[in-house]
PDB file of C-alpha atoms and ligand atoms in Angstrom:
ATOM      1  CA  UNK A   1       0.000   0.000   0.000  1.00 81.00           C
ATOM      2  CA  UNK A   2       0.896   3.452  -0.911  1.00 90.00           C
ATOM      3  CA  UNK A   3       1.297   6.356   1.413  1.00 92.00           C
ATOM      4  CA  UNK A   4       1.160   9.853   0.313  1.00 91.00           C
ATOM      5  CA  UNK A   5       4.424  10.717  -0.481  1.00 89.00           C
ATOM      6  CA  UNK A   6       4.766   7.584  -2.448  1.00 90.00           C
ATOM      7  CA  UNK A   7       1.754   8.425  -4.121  1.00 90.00           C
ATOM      8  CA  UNK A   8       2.955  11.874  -4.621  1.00 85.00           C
ATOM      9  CA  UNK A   9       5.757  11.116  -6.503  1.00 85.00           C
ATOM     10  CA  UNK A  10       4.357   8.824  -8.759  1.00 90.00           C
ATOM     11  CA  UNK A  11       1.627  11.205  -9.603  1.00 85.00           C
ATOM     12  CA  UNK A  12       3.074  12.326 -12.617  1.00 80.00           C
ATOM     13  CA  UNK A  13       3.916   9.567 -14.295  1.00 85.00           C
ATOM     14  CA  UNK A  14       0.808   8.361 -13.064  1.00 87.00           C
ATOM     15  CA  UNK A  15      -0.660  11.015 -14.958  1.00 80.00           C
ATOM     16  CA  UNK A  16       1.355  10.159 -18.100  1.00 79.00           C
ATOM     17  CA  UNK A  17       0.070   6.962 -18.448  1.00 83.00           C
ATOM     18  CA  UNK A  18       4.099   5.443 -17.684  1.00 88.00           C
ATOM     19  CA  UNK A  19       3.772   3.842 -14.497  1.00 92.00           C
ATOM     20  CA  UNK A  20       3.576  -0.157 -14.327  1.00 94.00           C
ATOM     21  CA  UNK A  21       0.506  -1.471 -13.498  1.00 94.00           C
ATOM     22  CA  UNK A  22       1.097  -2.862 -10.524  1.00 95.00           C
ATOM     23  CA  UNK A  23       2.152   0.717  -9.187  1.00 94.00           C
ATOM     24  CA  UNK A  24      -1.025   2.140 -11.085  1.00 94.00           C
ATOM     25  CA  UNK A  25      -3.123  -0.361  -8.817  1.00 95.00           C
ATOM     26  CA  UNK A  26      -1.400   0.683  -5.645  1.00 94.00           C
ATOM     27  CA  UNK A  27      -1.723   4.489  -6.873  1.00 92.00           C
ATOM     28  CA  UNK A  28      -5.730   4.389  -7.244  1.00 93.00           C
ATOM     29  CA  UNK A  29      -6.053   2.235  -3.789  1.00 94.00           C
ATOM     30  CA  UNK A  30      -4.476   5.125  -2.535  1.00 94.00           C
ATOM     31  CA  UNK A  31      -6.420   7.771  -3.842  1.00 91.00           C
ATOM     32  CA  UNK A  32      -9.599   5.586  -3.036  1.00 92.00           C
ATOM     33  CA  UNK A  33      -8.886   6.259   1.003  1.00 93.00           C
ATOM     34  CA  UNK A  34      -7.450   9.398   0.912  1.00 93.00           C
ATOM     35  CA  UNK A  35      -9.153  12.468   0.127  1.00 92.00           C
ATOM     36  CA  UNK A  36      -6.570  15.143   0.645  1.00 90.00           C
ATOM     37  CA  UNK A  37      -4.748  13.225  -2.600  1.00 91.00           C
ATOM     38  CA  UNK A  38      -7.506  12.279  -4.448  1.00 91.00           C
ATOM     39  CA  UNK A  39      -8.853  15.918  -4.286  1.00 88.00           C
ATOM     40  CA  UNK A  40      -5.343  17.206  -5.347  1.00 85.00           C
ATOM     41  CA  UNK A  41      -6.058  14.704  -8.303  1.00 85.00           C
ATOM     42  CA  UNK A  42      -9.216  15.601  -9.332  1.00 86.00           C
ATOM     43  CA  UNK A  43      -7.372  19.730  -9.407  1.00 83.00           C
ATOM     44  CA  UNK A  44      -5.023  18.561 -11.163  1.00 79.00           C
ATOM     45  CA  UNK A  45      -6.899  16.767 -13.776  1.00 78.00           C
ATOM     46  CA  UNK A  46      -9.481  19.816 -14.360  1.00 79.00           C
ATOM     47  CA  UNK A  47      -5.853  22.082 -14.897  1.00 75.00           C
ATOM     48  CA  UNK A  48      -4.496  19.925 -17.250  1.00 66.00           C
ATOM     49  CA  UNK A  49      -6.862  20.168 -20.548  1.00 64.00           C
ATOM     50  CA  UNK A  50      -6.371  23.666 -19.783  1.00 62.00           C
ATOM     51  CA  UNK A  51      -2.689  24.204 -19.975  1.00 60.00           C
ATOM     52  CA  UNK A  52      -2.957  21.338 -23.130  1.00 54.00           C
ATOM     53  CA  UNK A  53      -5.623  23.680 -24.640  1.00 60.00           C
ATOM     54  CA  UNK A  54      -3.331  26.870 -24.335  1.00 60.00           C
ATOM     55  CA  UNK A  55      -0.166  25.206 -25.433  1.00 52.00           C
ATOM     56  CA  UNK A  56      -2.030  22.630 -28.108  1.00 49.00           C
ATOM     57  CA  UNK A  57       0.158  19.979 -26.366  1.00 50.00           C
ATOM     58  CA  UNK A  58      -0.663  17.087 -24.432  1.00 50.00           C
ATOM     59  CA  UNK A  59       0.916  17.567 -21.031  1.00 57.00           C
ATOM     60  CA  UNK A  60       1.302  20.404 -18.627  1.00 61.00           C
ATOM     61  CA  UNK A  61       4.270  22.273 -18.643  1.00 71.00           C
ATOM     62  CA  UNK A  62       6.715  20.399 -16.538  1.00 78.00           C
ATOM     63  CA  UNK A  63       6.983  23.684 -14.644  1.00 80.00           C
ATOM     64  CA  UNK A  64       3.544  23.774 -13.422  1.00 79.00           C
ATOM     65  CA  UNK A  65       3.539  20.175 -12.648  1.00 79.00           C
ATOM     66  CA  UNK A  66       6.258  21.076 -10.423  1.00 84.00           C
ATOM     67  CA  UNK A  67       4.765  23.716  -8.906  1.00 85.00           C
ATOM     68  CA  UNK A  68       1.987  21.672  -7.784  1.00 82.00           C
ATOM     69  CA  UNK A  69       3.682  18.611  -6.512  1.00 84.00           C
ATOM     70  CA  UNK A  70       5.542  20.932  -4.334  1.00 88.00           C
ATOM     71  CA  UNK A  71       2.854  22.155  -2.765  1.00 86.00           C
ATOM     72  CA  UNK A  72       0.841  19.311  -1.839  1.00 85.00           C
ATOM     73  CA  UNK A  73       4.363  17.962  -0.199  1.00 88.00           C
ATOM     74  CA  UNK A  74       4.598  21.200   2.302  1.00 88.00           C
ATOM     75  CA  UNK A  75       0.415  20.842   2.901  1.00 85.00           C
ATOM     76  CA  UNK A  76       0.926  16.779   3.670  1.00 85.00           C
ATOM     77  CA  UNK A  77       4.092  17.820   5.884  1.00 84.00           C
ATOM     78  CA  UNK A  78       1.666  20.534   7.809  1.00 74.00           C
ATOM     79  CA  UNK A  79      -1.052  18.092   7.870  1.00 65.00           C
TER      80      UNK A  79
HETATM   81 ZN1   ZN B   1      -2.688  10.477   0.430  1.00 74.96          ZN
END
């Protein structure tokens, strides 16, 4: 079983569709019992088509992706 850091740091490739499917499996359990990560991953999905729509690419800029992960790290660590 996942905890959240794990989970963050897999998000992304998560995301991306390259994570094994094994670690996808773990990844979703996850999310299933823990809202503060599945919420980020319901934001995060709802910001993506957005960036994709601006930049007519598929991902979000690797900046932004970032920017995010970083942030739910110092909210888990204040949790
Ligand atoms: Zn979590």
């Amino acid at each position: 079983m996942f905890n959240c850091k794990d989970s963050i740091d897999k998000l992304l490739e998560y995301l991306d569709g390259e994570v094994a499917p094994d670690v996808k499996h773990h990844l979703e359990q996850h999310f299933k019992g823990c809202s503060p990560c599945e919420e980020f991953l319901k934001q995060y999905r709802e910001t993506a088509p957005l960036c994709r729509k601006a930049l007519l690419r598929a991902r979000m800029p690797r900046e932004v992706a970032d920017r995010l992960t970083s942030f739910l790290r110092d909210a888990l660590r204040k949790a």
